[in-house]
Tab-separated table of C-alpha atoms in Angstrom:
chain	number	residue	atom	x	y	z
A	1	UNK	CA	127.594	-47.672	19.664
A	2	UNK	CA	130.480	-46.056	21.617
A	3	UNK	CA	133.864	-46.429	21.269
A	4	UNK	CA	136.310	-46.948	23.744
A	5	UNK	CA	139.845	-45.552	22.213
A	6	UNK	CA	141.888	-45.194	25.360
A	7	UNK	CA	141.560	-46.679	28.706
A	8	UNK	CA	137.963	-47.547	30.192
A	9	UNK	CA	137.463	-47.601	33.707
A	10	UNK	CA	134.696	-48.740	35.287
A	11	UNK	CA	136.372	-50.000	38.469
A	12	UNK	CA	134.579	-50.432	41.753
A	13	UNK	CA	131.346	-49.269	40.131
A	14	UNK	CA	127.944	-50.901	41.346
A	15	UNK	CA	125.907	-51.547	38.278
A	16	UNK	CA	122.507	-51.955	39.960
A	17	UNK	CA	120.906	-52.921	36.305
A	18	UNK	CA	121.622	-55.038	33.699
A	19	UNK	CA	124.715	-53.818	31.981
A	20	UNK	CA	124.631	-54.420	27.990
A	21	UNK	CA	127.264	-53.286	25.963
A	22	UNK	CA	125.893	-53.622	22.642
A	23	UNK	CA	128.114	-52.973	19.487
A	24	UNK	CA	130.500	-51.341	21.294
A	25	UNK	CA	134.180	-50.865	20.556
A	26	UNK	CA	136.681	-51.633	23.186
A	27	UNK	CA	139.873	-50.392	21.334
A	28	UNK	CA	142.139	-49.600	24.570
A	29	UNK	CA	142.424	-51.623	27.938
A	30	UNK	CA	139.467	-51.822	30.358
A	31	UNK	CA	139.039	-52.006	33.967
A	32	UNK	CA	136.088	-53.497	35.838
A	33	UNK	CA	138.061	-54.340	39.213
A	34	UNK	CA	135.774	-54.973	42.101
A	35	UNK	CA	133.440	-53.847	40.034
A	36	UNK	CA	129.574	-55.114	41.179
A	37	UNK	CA	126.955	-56.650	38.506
A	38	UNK	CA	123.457	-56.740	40.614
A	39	UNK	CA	121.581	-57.780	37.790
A	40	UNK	CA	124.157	-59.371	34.940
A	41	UNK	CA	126.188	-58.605	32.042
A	42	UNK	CA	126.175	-58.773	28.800
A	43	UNK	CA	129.224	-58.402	26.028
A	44	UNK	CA	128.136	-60.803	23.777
A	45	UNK	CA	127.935	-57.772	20.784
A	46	UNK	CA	131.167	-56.312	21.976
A	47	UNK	CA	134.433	-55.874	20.281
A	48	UNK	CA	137.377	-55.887	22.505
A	49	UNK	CA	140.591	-55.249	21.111
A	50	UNK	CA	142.544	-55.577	24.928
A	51	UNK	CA	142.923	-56.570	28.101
A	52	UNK	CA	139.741	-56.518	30.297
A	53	UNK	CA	140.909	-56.502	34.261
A	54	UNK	CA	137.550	-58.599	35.739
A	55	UNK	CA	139.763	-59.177	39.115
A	56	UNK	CA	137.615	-59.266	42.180
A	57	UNK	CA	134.123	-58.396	40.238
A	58	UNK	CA	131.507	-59.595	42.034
A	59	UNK	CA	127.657	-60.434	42.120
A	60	UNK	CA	128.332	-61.768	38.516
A	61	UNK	CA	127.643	-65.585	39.525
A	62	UNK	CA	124.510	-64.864	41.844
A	63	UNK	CA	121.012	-66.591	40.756
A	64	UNK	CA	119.925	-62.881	39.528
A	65	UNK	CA	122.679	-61.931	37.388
A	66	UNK	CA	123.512	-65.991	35.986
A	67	UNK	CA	119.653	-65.523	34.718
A	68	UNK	CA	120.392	-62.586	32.716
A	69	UNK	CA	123.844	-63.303	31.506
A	70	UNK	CA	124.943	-65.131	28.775
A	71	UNK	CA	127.672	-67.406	27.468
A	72	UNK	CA	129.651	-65.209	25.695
A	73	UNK	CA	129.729	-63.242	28.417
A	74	UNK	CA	130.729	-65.838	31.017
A	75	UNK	CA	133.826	-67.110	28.293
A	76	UNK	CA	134.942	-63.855	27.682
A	77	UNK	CA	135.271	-63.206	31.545
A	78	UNK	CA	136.995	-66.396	31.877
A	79	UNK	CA	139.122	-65.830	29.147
A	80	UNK	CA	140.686	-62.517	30.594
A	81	UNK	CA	140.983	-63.938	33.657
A	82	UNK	CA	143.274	-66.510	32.154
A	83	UNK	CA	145.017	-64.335	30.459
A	84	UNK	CA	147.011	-62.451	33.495
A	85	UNK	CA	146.932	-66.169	34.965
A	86	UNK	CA	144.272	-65.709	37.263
A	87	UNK	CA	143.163	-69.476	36.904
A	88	UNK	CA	141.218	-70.348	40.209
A	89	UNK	CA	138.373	-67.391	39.217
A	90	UNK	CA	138.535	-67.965	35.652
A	91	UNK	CA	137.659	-71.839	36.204
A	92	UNK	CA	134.439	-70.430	38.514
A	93	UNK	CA	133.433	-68.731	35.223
A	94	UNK	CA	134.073	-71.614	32.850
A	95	UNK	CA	131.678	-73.539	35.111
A	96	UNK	CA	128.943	-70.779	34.484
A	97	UNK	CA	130.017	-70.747	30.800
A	98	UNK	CA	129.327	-74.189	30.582
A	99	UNK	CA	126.248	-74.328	33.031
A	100	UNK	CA	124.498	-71.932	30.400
A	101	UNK	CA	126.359	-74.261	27.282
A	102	UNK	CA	124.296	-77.152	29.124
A	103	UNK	CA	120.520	-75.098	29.431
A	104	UNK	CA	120.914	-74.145	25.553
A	105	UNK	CA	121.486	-77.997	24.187
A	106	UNK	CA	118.921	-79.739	26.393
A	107	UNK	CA	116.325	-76.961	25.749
A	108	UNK	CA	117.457	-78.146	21.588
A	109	UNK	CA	117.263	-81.797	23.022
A	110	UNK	CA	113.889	-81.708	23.693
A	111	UNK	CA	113.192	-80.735	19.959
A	112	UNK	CA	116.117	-82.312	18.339
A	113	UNK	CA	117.448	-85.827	18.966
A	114	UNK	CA	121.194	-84.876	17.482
A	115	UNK	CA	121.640	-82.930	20.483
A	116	UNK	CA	120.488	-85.546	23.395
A	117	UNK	CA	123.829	-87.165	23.946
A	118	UNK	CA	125.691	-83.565	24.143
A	119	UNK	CA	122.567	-83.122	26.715
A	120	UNK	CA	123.646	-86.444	28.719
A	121	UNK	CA	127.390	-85.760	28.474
A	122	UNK	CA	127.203	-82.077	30.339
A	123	UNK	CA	124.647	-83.255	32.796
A	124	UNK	CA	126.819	-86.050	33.663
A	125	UNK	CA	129.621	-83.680	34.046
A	126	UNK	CA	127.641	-81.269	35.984
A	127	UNK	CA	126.698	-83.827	38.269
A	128	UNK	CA	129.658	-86.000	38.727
A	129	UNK	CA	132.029	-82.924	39.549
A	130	UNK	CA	130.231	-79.341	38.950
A	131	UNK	CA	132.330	-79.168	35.722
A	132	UNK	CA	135.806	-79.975	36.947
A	133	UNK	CA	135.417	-77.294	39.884
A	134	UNK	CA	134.214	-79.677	43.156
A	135	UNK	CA	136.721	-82.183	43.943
A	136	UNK	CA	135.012	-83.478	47.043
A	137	UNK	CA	131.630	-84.163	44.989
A	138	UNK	CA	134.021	-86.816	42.537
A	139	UNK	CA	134.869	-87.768	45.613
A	140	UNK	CA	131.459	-88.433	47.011
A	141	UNK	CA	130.202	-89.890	43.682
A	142	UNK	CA	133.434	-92.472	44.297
A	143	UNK	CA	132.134	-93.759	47.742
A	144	UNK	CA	128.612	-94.540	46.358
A	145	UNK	CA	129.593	-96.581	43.235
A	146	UNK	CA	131.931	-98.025	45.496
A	147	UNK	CA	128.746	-99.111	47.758
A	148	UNK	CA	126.267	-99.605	44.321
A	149	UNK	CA	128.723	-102.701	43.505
A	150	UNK	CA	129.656	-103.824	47.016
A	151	UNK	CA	125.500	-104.498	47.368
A	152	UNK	CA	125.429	-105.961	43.416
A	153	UNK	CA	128.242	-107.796	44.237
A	154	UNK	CA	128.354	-109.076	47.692
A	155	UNK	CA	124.407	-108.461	48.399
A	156	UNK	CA	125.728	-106.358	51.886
A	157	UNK	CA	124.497	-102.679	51.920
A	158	UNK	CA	128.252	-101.890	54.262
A	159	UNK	CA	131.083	-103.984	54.576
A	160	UNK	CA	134.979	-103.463	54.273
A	161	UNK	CA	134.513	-104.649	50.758
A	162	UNK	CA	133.344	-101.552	49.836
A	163	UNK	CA	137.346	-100.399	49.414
A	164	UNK	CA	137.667	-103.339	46.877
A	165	UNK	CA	134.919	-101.598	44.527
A	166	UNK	CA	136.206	-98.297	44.531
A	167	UNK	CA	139.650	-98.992	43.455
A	168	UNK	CA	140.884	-99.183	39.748
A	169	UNK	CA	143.113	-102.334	40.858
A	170	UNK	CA	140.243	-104.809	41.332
A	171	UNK	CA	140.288	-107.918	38.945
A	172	UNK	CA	137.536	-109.373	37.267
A	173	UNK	CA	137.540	-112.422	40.382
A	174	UNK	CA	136.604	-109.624	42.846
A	175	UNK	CA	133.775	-109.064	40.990
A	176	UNK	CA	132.757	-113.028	41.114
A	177	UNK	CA	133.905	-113.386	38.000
A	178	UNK	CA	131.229	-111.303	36.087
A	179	UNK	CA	132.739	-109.118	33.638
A	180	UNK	CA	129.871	-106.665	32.878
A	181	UNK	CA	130.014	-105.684	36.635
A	182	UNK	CA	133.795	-105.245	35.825
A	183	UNK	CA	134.047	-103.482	32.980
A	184	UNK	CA	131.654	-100.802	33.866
A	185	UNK	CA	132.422	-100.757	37.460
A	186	UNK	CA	136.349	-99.292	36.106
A	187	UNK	CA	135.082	-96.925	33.135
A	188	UNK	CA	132.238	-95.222	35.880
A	189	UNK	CA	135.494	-95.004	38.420
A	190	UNK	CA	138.065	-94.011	35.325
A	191	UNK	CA	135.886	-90.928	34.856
A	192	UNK	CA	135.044	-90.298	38.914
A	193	UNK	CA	138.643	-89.884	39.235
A	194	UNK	CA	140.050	-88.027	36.292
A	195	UNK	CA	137.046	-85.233	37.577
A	196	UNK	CA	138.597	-85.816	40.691
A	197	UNK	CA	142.309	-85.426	39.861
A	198	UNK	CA	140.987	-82.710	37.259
A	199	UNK	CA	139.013	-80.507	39.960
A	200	UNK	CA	142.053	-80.558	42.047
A	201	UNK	CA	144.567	-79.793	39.367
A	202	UNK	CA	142.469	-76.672	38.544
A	203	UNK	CA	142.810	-74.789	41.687
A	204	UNK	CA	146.581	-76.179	42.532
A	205	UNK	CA	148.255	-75.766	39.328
A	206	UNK	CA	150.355	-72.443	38.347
């Protein structure tokens, strides 16, 4: 329980264990630039009362330290990041955050219905565009619905047609007139490429 009054700097430090700051008081700003988390970090019992400067930490999204860190952690991270406008790191840590969001409901999923579609909804996002981060995965998932209906559709596994099926200016006759194949062929791309417009947005944007 130790409390930070002035300024805490823990800069360019290499924290070779897992770092818990348990019911401790942040009360003046912190530094932890370039600072390196071997085995995680956790700040989830923390109170911080200002700015934490995370620029340029590292090891904190390798396979060792994601398994010991938590959610908290990873939003509080990408919160501070966000606020000095450092978006394109703080949107690698809002993938973590919600990376460990998704473990925690579909372990509850697979005792508790309520929480199945939640489940479904962030695997879906995981999938379809590593939460808003990979642009060129929307982009792959675009092609192959794009080929799904042009075999449904025109019963040819590769054809020029395939252009027809991935754009959101098809009409229902392009589709030989069946409207199921329609409908969802335009909500599936809808969502492709708002994750794809999205993903881009994130990393261009000021």
């Amino acid at each position: 329980t130790i409390n930070f009054r002035a300024l805490g700097l823990f800069g360019e430090t290499v924290f070779s264990e897992y770092l818990i700051f348990k019911y401790v008081t942040f009360q003046g700003y912190s530094h932890f630039r370039e600072a390196v988390f071997k085995k995680g970090l956790n700040l989830e019992y923390a109170n911080i009362e200002k700015e934490m400067n995370f620029f340029g930490i590292k090891e904190l999204d390798e396979k060792t330290s994601i398994a010991n860190t938590n959610q908290e952690t990873y939003r509080i991270v990408k919160y501070q990041l966000q606020k000095v406008g450092n978006i394109i790191d703080s949107n690698k840590y809002h993938a973590l955050e919600l990376e460990k969001k998704r473990q925690k409901v579909c372990d509850k999923s697979c005792k508790d219905c309520r929480f199945l579609a939640d489940c479904i909804v962030l695997n879906i996002h995981k999938i379809s565009s590593n939460y808003s981060t990979n642009w060129i995965l929307s982009l792959f998932w675009i092609f192959v619905v794009g080929l799904i209906f042009n075999i449904c559709v025109t019963n040819e596994f590769f054809s020029m047609n395939i252009f027809k099926y991935i754009s959101l200016l098809t009409s229902k006759e392009d589709f030989s007139s069946n409207y199921l194949l329609f409908v969802l062929n335009k909500v599936i791309l809808g969502y492709l490429y708002y994750q794809f417009v999205t993903a881009i947005r994130k990393d261009t944007r000021k």
